[in-house]
């Protein structure tokens, strides 16, 4: 990740400006709780003006409340504006790399140079070494090595070629070698990046399902508090204690969940942005949210759990054969072998022999489907290596007992045995093994603690698959899987009520990606895969999905924590404001003034100031997110309930008291 | 309205079962098993019903033990007719109501005067508060004992005899476990009348 | 508290804790076992197919339609009282508004009584329309609950059961037989059961006393087992004929809990999660126990205002003492506290003492029970309310474990939250808005019987009771005025059906949802932590909604009492 973190100082003034513009009630209407605060602010402003005209002493108090009500909305707007600008800034920095390139558009037989922004979907363009890719597209012809460091920060070039699962090119990357013909995959303004920018833009932003549900609850709570405050004048009139409308408005604003309502949009945007920080472009807010719910994670073996190829790890000589002899034979048998497996045998043998000199006088015999062997012929004889049954038919008699045992042992451990012979003499066995990427076991353990089960999908036989699954610490495996089986597996698990996540890049992954609840498509993959997935990983790292699950969880936790905090805050605000209203007529209620606030006016003002200040105080948390810890749901709940629930009840008692002391100090100084 | 006819028939059926069959079946079984209880636990003396052992009665003559104050109102609901069994009611006065404090204070003074108690003598709380039904048949033992001297004096009986009669009429707790200790005023007064001087 | 008080406390608690699972399991058989012969006869008689499944709309439709007819039948019979038989005292019909109020009150399982039973109802009215409405009101709530529970238990279906099947299963196999047995137990202890009406007694002092008798035991049994609460007599369970002994007091309070405290176990059985049943049982019992403790302390305590008059208020071997105003000597404080706390927690509304004369701390408990209205709760509906609270609590707190909140494997999404919130706001809206009228308008305040905060409490209590379908009253308030009779009547109907319909709709939505398997990331909802969360959430939301009322009512009164101030 090379993109620079946008600094607050750069965005602050812009966010401030935007938050003032967002005071427009038409914009605020989208957030009913804050709209209610807006109505209160307008009313108290009018009261203040009225008091000023009539030279009433109440103007100071009403003005103070009015000021802090406006501040409450501004703070909430600021949170949203800041999150939005941060997200956009990141997207823009990425988009900037591709804005002013030229594209070699193919029109019939000619090639015309046009601006990249004019490219339409299905247009075809050509790329040559040194070109910057003008926009996202799919390779139709050719292969090339491409420098994607501008996108992913990864400096090693990658190979992209037509026809396979690595046929996607991304705007902003650079062709190092090779010629390509590419079809444009999206109209201008419709690329994944554009879609992501729309996700963080306030006006166009669609609320995610959980956000909608929470908003409904917040509206319900606000309605309850509205009726509580609306009926208070009737109650107080029975007790012959008039209550000023300003105090009522202050009470209402204190009670309705302004903290969470003000921060809710910012939390959602920040979640998408956090995914983006991990180089994942989410296509919807819902996608990030659902990631937190995943029960089952499907992982391809090859490329995800293991490095793509098997490697030789051991040479096991037959009885009466020395290790050196076997190593020499293996080296000769692999000399002309260009497959990764063959190269690894060569490397192992050369390391064992400590001999890296070139071999001469041998004729390589390549692998054919008929012989199912490869090797080399030399003056010393015919060296061959191959599967046990292929070798048996080559030598014309069964393998010696000890070699057979070695072969079976390797197969049972999940490895692949290659038997090495020289003419008819069986020399020993090469142990080929899948090499598991480092650090995976810990990540799967972490997933298990989150309640996510991992399933490995592989075409290998169950024996091999089981061994790899055990070694990688994966929960379950699905062996001898054909591409269509993956789809069936997803459906079966979904019918059991589980939410399934997977990552994929190939065209034949597309149906499964579309079926999965969370589907992370590799940016290097085909256009079909990218369209079918609901997230695209710019790094094309299949294990990235683990990070995405955590980001989803973090998003939901932050929402829950701040809602709990917001509602729990109300207790202290009640204790500040209600006794203040009635204490003059009913001194017995003085006991309820637990914070010992100085006067009824400072009590109400302190509560409303606290209510406003808590929003900016929590903006960093809303943007950063509450940390997720895989410690089990109960422990996590207990922890968060203590911090945000119990803490939410206690914190405002302290805060309001401190503000009250501050107000008293200011007023005494002013006389 | 496909549920109209089932609903109508169900209503009719339930009216018959719950409104007639059920109460009449209880009635029949009750009279078979507990006829005295089913008819209201009435006490008769010389063929005349003198009351129910469960329902309190007003007593104001000094020769009788007195029940608790009763807040049963007169039929108009404005005045008070103590122990009107046709209109059970509590006073419904709040513990914070000044009128209630005054009434209790006055009742305590009257109680002390009636029973010739010293002003320092604490008055049992049940003797100055109205019951929930206004028909409480019982008083506390403390209340009964404080009335012993007055009743004995009025009946020219040795107080010890009246006291032992009271002690013989202490009821409860039920099964030694449920409720509170109490004395039934009507049965105690009946027993008093039955005492040979 | 004396040893005796503790022994009663332990004995009754053991009976509740031991009985509830048994009854719950029995009810599970009632609702899932094969149909028995009388049920088949009834279905044939009324012409319904009990095997035809209903979706939530059909279920709600059948429920509302049958209830409309029940109401109409009850109303007509009460309205025609003067012209019907078994009325030797020739009692005329009640005023139209009180008749409406009464029919609404009894069909909604509220049993708020704006009339004086022994003076204004004939024995025919007590026996037929009143007993009938008591049965059907309670039975409806139970049927609705079972439908709602199916929403949690089922998946991938729109069907929540058959209304008539549920209705008569409970009626035939549980409700009616239990009432019959309870009625006979009550007669054994002294509750009358007769068709004769009045007996004139000639007292020892020469006066006369008119005793009102009637089919009391049959009504009393369904009053408590159905968490109805409407008494035969004005004094309700304080009347010696309704509640002659401490044993009847105990039986009646256990009766109120029979089909309510057992519901968590029915839930556990139907959903196949018995631990969840225990957790919900623990939740309601924690709130129940908190209330019981507070009431006992409140009513045993002396009234500081009576100290100057030299009143002995403390418990001694010679007297039970405490706040005896409005209480019966034979029952004593502990039995009364038990009964009062139970009737409020189970939203029965039967009382064995005058609520209006209780100390403010006890009233605070009663208010809380009514506002929460989800502890054992009224027949069925209260438990459904508890599930609603659980859904809201899980929704907020469940997010904090990093998953879309789910309850019993069902994801809680916008639709569920909308319906739960809709159901939640009915209480504050009806209670607070109506109270604000009652305490300001002259036709509202003129009904008050006590001054100051206590008068305010009387009005707040009336509307809280109507809303909670509780039915008990701070009876000093004259509720037979057209304003109170009409407003409470309408409130009871709204409060019964408005929250119920969203809950049925939610059941319909939940029944369709897939059940997610439990993983390490799932918030467990059957642990002590969850119980603490649910209790905390309910208390917090209740407190936030009603703090002004609580402060201006019982809190202000209690603080004034402590300062020696009267009003």
Short mmCIF file of N, CA and C in Angstrom, two decimals, chain C residues 185-280:
data_model
loop_
_atom_site.label_atom_id
_atom_site.label_comp_id
_atom_site.label_asym_id
_atom_site.label_seq_id
_atom_site.Cartn_x
_atom_site.Cartn_y
_atom_site.Cartn_z
N UNK C 185 -61.12 -25.95 44.84
CA UNK C 185 -60.19 -25.67 45.94
C UNK C 185 -60.60 -24.41 46.68
N UNK C 186 -61.02 -23.42 45.92
CA UNK C 186 -61.39 -22.15 46.53
C UNK C 186 -62.66 -22.31 47.38
N UNK C 187 -63.61 -23.08 46.88
CA UNK C 187 -64.84 -23.30 47.67
C UNK C 187 -64.48 -23.99 48.98
N UNK C 188 -63.60 -24.95 48.89
CA UNK C 188 -63.16 -25.69 50.09
C UNK C 188 -62.67 -24.71 51.16
N UNK C 189 -61.98 -23.66 50.73
CA UNK C 189 -61.45 -22.68 51.69
C UNK C 189 -62.47 -21.61 52.08
N UNK C 190 -63.64 -21.58 51.43
CA UNK C 190 -64.66 -20.64 51.85
C UNK C 190 -65.19 -19.69 50.80
N UNK C 191 -64.73 -19.80 49.57
CA UNK C 191 -65.26 -18.92 48.52
C UNK C 191 -66.63 -19.44 48.11
N UNK C 192 -67.66 -18.60 48.15
CA UNK C 192 -69.01 -19.08 47.84
C UNK C 192 -69.16 -19.46 46.38
N UNK C 193 -70.09 -20.37 46.13
CA UNK C 193 -70.48 -20.70 44.76
C UNK C 193 -71.95 -21.07 44.83
N UNK C 194 -72.82 -20.15 44.47
CA UNK C 194 -74.25 -20.39 44.60
C UNK C 194 -74.97 -19.52 43.59
N UNK C 195 -76.21 -19.90 43.32
CA UNK C 195 -76.99 -19.06 42.40
C UNK C 195 -77.83 -18.05 43.17
N UNK C 196 -77.92 -18.24 44.51
CA UNK C 196 -78.70 -17.26 45.27
C UNK C 196 -77.88 -15.98 45.41
N UNK C 197 -78.56 -14.90 45.66
CA UNK C 197 -77.92 -13.60 45.56
C UNK C 197 -77.65 -12.94 46.90
N UNK C 198 -78.69 -12.75 47.69
CA UNK C 198 -78.49 -12.01 48.94
C UNK C 198 -78.94 -12.82 50.13
N UNK C 199 -78.22 -12.62 51.23
CA UNK C 199 -78.64 -13.17 52.52
C UNK C 199 -78.62 -12.00 53.49
N UNK C 200 -79.70 -11.80 54.23
CA UNK C 200 -79.70 -10.72 55.21
C UNK C 200 -79.38 -11.33 56.57
N UNK C 201 -78.31 -10.84 57.15
CA UNK C 201 -77.91 -11.33 58.46
C UNK C 201 -78.36 -10.35 59.53
N UNK C 202 -78.71 -10.91 60.68
CA UNK C 202 -79.12 -10.05 61.79
C UNK C 202 -78.02 -10.10 62.83
N UNK C 203 -77.33 -9.00 62.99
CA UNK C 203 -76.10 -9.04 63.75
C UNK C 203 -76.36 -9.04 65.25
N UNK C 204 -75.33 -9.36 66.03
CA UNK C 204 -75.46 -9.48 67.47
C UNK C 204 -75.89 -8.17 68.11
N UNK C 205 -75.50 -7.05 67.48
CA UNK C 205 -75.86 -5.76 68.08
C UNK C 205 -77.23 -5.30 67.62
N UNK C 206 -77.90 -6.15 66.85
CA UNK C 206 -79.27 -5.82 66.46
C UNK C 206 -79.39 -5.18 65.09
N UNK C 207 -78.29 -4.90 64.45
CA UNK C 207 -78.37 -4.34 63.09
C UNK C 207 -78.55 -5.44 62.07
N UNK C 208 -78.62 -5.04 60.83
CA UNK C 208 -78.68 -6.06 59.80
C UNK C 208 -77.59 -5.81 58.77
N UNK C 209 -77.17 -6.89 58.11
CA UNK C 209 -76.10 -6.79 57.14
C UNK C 209 -76.49 -7.62 55.92
N UNK C 210 -76.47 -6.98 54.77
CA UNK C 210 -76.84 -7.70 53.55
C UNK C 210 -75.59 -8.33 52.94
N UNK C 211 -75.54 -9.64 52.91
CA UNK C 211 -74.40 -10.35 52.32
C UNK C 211 -74.74 -10.65 50.86
N UNK C 212 -73.81 -10.32 49.95
CA UNK C 212 -74.01 -10.60 48.53
C UNK C 212 -73.27 -11.89 48.18
N UNK C 213 -74.01 -12.85 47.66
CA UNK C 213 -73.41 -14.13 47.27
C UNK C 213 -73.60 -14.34 45.77
N UNK C 214 -73.03 -15.41 45.27
CA UNK C 214 -73.19 -15.70 43.85
C UNK C 214 -72.17 -16.71 43.39
N UNK C 215 -72.04 -16.88 42.08
CA UNK C 215 -71.05 -17.82 41.55
C UNK C 215 -69.65 -17.22 41.63
N UNK C 216 -69.14 -17.08 42.85
CA UNK C 216 -67.87 -16.39 43.05
C UNK C 216 -66.68 -17.28 42.68
N UNK C 217 -66.72 -18.53 43.14
CA UNK C 217 -65.54 -19.40 42.96
C UNK C 217 -65.23 -19.65 41.50
N UNK C 218 -66.28 -19.87 40.68
CA UNK C 218 -66.03 -20.16 39.27
C UNK C 218 -65.41 -18.95 38.59
N UNK C 219 -65.84 -17.76 39.00
CA UNK C 219 -65.27 -16.55 38.42
C UNK C 219 -63.86 -16.31 38.94
N UNK C 220 -63.69 -16.56 40.24
CA UNK C 220 -62.41 -16.32 40.87
C UNK C 220 -61.30 -17.19 40.25
N UNK C 221 -61.66 -18.42 39.91
CA UNK C 221 -60.67 -19.34 39.35
C UNK C 221 -60.15 -18.83 38.01
N UNK C 222 -61.08 -18.44 37.13
CA UNK C 222 -60.65 -17.98 35.81
C UNK C 222 -60.03 -16.59 35.91
N UNK C 223 -60.42 -15.84 36.93
CA UNK C 223 -59.82 -14.51 37.14
C UNK C 223 -58.31 -14.63 37.32
N UNK C 224 -57.88 -15.62 38.08
CA UNK C 224 -56.45 -15.73 38.35
C UNK C 224 -55.72 -16.59 37.33
N UNK C 225 -56.29 -17.73 37.00
CA UNK C 225 -55.61 -18.61 36.03
C UNK C 225 -55.52 -17.94 34.66
N UNK C 226 -56.50 -17.08 34.38
CA UNK C 226 -56.47 -16.39 33.08
C UNK C 226 -55.80 -15.04 33.17
N UNK C 227 -55.12 -14.75 34.27
CA UNK C 227 -54.55 -13.42 34.54
C UNK C 227 -55.51 -12.32 34.13
N UNK C 228 -56.78 -12.54 34.49
CA UNK C 228 -57.79 -11.52 34.18
C UNK C 228 -57.79 -10.43 35.24
N UNK C 229 -58.20 -10.82 36.43
CA UNK C 229 -58.09 -9.90 37.55
C UNK C 229 -59.36 -9.18 37.94
N UNK C 230 -60.42 -9.33 37.14
CA UNK C 230 -61.65 -8.64 37.49
C UNK C 230 -62.38 -9.38 38.59
N UNK C 231 -62.62 -8.73 39.69
CA UNK C 231 -63.21 -9.40 40.83
C UNK C 231 -64.72 -9.43 40.77
N UNK C 232 -65.28 -10.35 41.57
CA UNK C 232 -66.74 -10.41 41.73
C UNK C 232 -67.19 -9.20 42.54
N UNK C 233 -66.36 -8.89 43.53
CA UNK C 233 -66.69 -7.78 44.42
C UNK C 233 -65.80 -6.58 44.13
N UNK C 234 -66.24 -5.44 44.60
CA UNK C 234 -65.49 -4.21 44.39
C UNK C 234 -64.09 -4.30 44.98
N UNK C 235 -63.99 -4.91 46.16
CA UNK C 235 -62.68 -4.96 46.83
C UNK C 235 -61.78 -6.03 46.25
N UNK C 236 -62.30 -6.75 45.24
CA UNK C 236 -61.50 -7.76 44.55
C UNK C 236 -60.92 -8.79 45.54
N UNK C 237 -59.69 -9.14 45.42
CA UNK C 237 -59.11 -10.20 46.25
C UNK C 237 -58.94 -9.82 47.71
N UNK C 238 -59.24 -8.57 48.06
CA UNK C 238 -59.19 -8.23 49.48
C UNK C 238 -60.47 -8.70 50.17
N UNK C 239 -61.51 -8.90 49.38
CA UNK C 239 -62.80 -9.30 49.94
C UNK C 239 -62.70 -10.72 50.51
N UNK C 240 -63.16 -10.92 51.75
CA UNK C 240 -63.01 -12.24 52.36
C UNK C 240 -63.72 -13.35 51.58
N UNK C 241 -64.75 -13.02 50.84
CA UNK C 241 -65.41 -14.05 50.04
C UNK C 241 -64.59 -14.43 48.79
N UNK C 242 -63.78 -13.52 48.31
CA UNK C 242 -62.96 -13.85 47.15
C UNK C 242 -61.64 -14.52 47.57
N UNK C 243 -61.22 -14.17 48.78
CA UNK C 243 -59.89 -14.60 49.20
C UNK C 243 -59.91 -14.81 50.71
N UNK C 244 -60.61 -15.89 51.13
CA UNK C 244 -60.89 -16.01 52.58
C UNK C 244 -59.69 -16.35 53.44
N UNK C 245 -58.70 -17.03 52.92
CA UNK C 245 -57.60 -17.49 53.78
C UNK C 245 -56.24 -17.24 53.11
N UNK C 246 -55.18 -17.26 53.90
CA UNK C 246 -53.84 -17.14 53.29
C UNK C 246 -53.61 -18.24 52.25
N UNK C 247 -54.24 -19.40 52.41
CA UNK C 247 -54.05 -20.47 51.43
C UNK C 247 -54.68 -20.06 50.09
N UNK C 248 -55.89 -19.50 50.14
CA UNK C 248 -56.49 -19.05 48.87
C UNK C 248 -55.63 -17.96 48.25
N UNK C 249 -55.08 -17.12 49.11
CA UNK C 249 -54.20 -16.06 48.62
C UNK C 249 -53.02 -16.66 47.85
N UNK C 250 -52.43 -17.71 48.48
CA UNK C 250 -51.30 -18.38 47.83
C UNK C 250 -51.73 -19.07 46.54
N UNK C 251 -52.87 -19.77 46.61
CA UNK C 251 -53.36 -20.48 45.42
C UNK C 251 -53.65 -19.49 44.29
N UNK C 252 -54.23 -18.37 44.66
CA UNK C 252 -54.57 -17.40 43.62
C UNK C 252 -53.33 -16.80 42.98
N UNK C 253 -52.33 -16.49 43.81
CA UNK C 253 -51.13 -15.90 43.20
C UNK C 253 -50.37 -16.95 42.37
N UNK C 254 -50.42 -18.20 42.83
CA UNK C 254 -49.80 -19.25 42.01
C UNK C 254 -50.60 -19.46 40.73
N UNK C 255 -51.93 -19.30 40.86
CA UNK C 255 -52.79 -19.42 39.68
C UNK C 255 -52.40 -18.42 38.61
N UNK C 256 -52.10 -17.19 39.05
CA UNK C 256 -51.71 -16.16 38.07
C UNK C 256 -50.43 -16.54 37.34
N UNK C 257 -49.56 -17.28 38.03
CA UNK C 257 -48.27 -17.62 37.42
C UNK C 257 -48.31 -18.94 36.65
N UNK C 258 -49.39 -19.73 36.86
CA UNK C 258 -49.43 -21.07 36.28
C UNK C 258 -49.15 -21.06 34.79
N UNK C 259 -49.95 -20.29 34.04
CA UNK C 259 -49.80 -20.30 32.59
C UNK C 259 -48.95 -19.14 32.08
N UNK C 260 -48.31 -18.40 32.99
CA UNK C 260 -47.47 -17.29 32.52
C UNK C 260 -46.00 -17.58 32.78
N UNK C 261 -45.69 -17.95 34.03
CA UNK C 261 -44.28 -18.23 34.34
C UNK C 261 -43.80 -19.48 33.62
N UNK C 262 -44.75 -20.30 33.15
CA UNK C 262 -44.37 -21.55 32.48
C UNK C 262 -44.03 -21.32 31.00
N UNK C 263 -44.38 -20.15 30.49
CA UNK C 263 -44.24 -19.93 29.04
C UNK C 263 -42.79 -20.02 28.55
N UNK C 264 -41.80 -19.56 29.33
CA UNK C 264 -40.42 -19.74 28.84
C UNK C 264 -40.12 -21.21 28.53
N UNK C 265 -40.71 -22.10 29.31
CA UNK C 265 -40.43 -23.52 29.11
C UNK C 265 -41.17 -24.06 27.89
N UNK C 266 -42.38 -23.53 27.68
CA UNK C 266 -43.10 -23.87 26.44
C UNK C 266 -42.26 -23.42 25.25
N UNK C 267 -41.75 -22.21 25.37
CA UNK C 267 -40.88 -21.65 24.33
C UNK C 267 -39.67 -22.55 24.10
N UNK C 268 -39.05 -22.94 25.22
CA UNK C 268 -37.87 -23.81 25.13
C UNK C 268 -38.19 -25.10 24.40
N UNK C 269 -39.36 -25.67 24.70
CA UNK C 269 -39.76 -26.92 24.08
C UNK C 269 -40.04 -26.73 22.59
N UNK C 270 -40.81 -25.69 22.27
CA UNK C 270 -41.22 -25.51 20.87
C UNK C 270 -40.02 -25.20 19.98
N UNK C 271 -39.04 -24.46 20.54
CA UNK C 271 -37.90 -24.11 19.71
C UNK C 271 -36.77 -25.11 19.87
N UNK C 272 -36.96 -26.09 20.76
CA UNK C 272 -35.92 -27.07 20.99
C UNK C 272 -34.69 -26.48 21.66
N UNK C 273 -34.89 -25.42 22.43
CA UNK C 273 -33.76 -24.80 23.12
C UNK C 273 -34.15 -24.61 24.58
N UNK C 274 -33.97 -25.65 25.36
CA UNK C 274 -34.46 -25.56 26.74
C UNK C 274 -33.60 -24.60 27.56
N UNK C 275 -32.33 -24.49 27.24
CA UNK C 275 -31.49 -23.52 27.97
C UNK C 275 -31.99 -22.10 27.78
N UNK C 276 -32.46 -21.83 26.55
CA UNK C 276 -33.01 -20.50 26.26
C UNK C 276 -34.24 -20.25 27.13
N UNK C 277 -35.05 -21.32 27.30
CA UNK C 277 -36.22 -21.20 28.16
C UNK C 277 -35.82 -20.82 29.58
N UNK C 278 -34.80 -21.49 30.08
CA UNK C 278 -34.34 -21.17 31.44
C UNK C 278 -33.83 -19.74 31.53
N UNK C 279 -33.13 -19.29 30.50
CA UNK C 279 -32.59 -17.93 30.53
C UNK C 279 -33.72 -16.91 30.59
N UNK C 280 -34.78 -17.13 29.80
CA UNK C 280 -35.89 -16.18 29.82
C UNK C 280 -36.66 -16.27 31.13
#
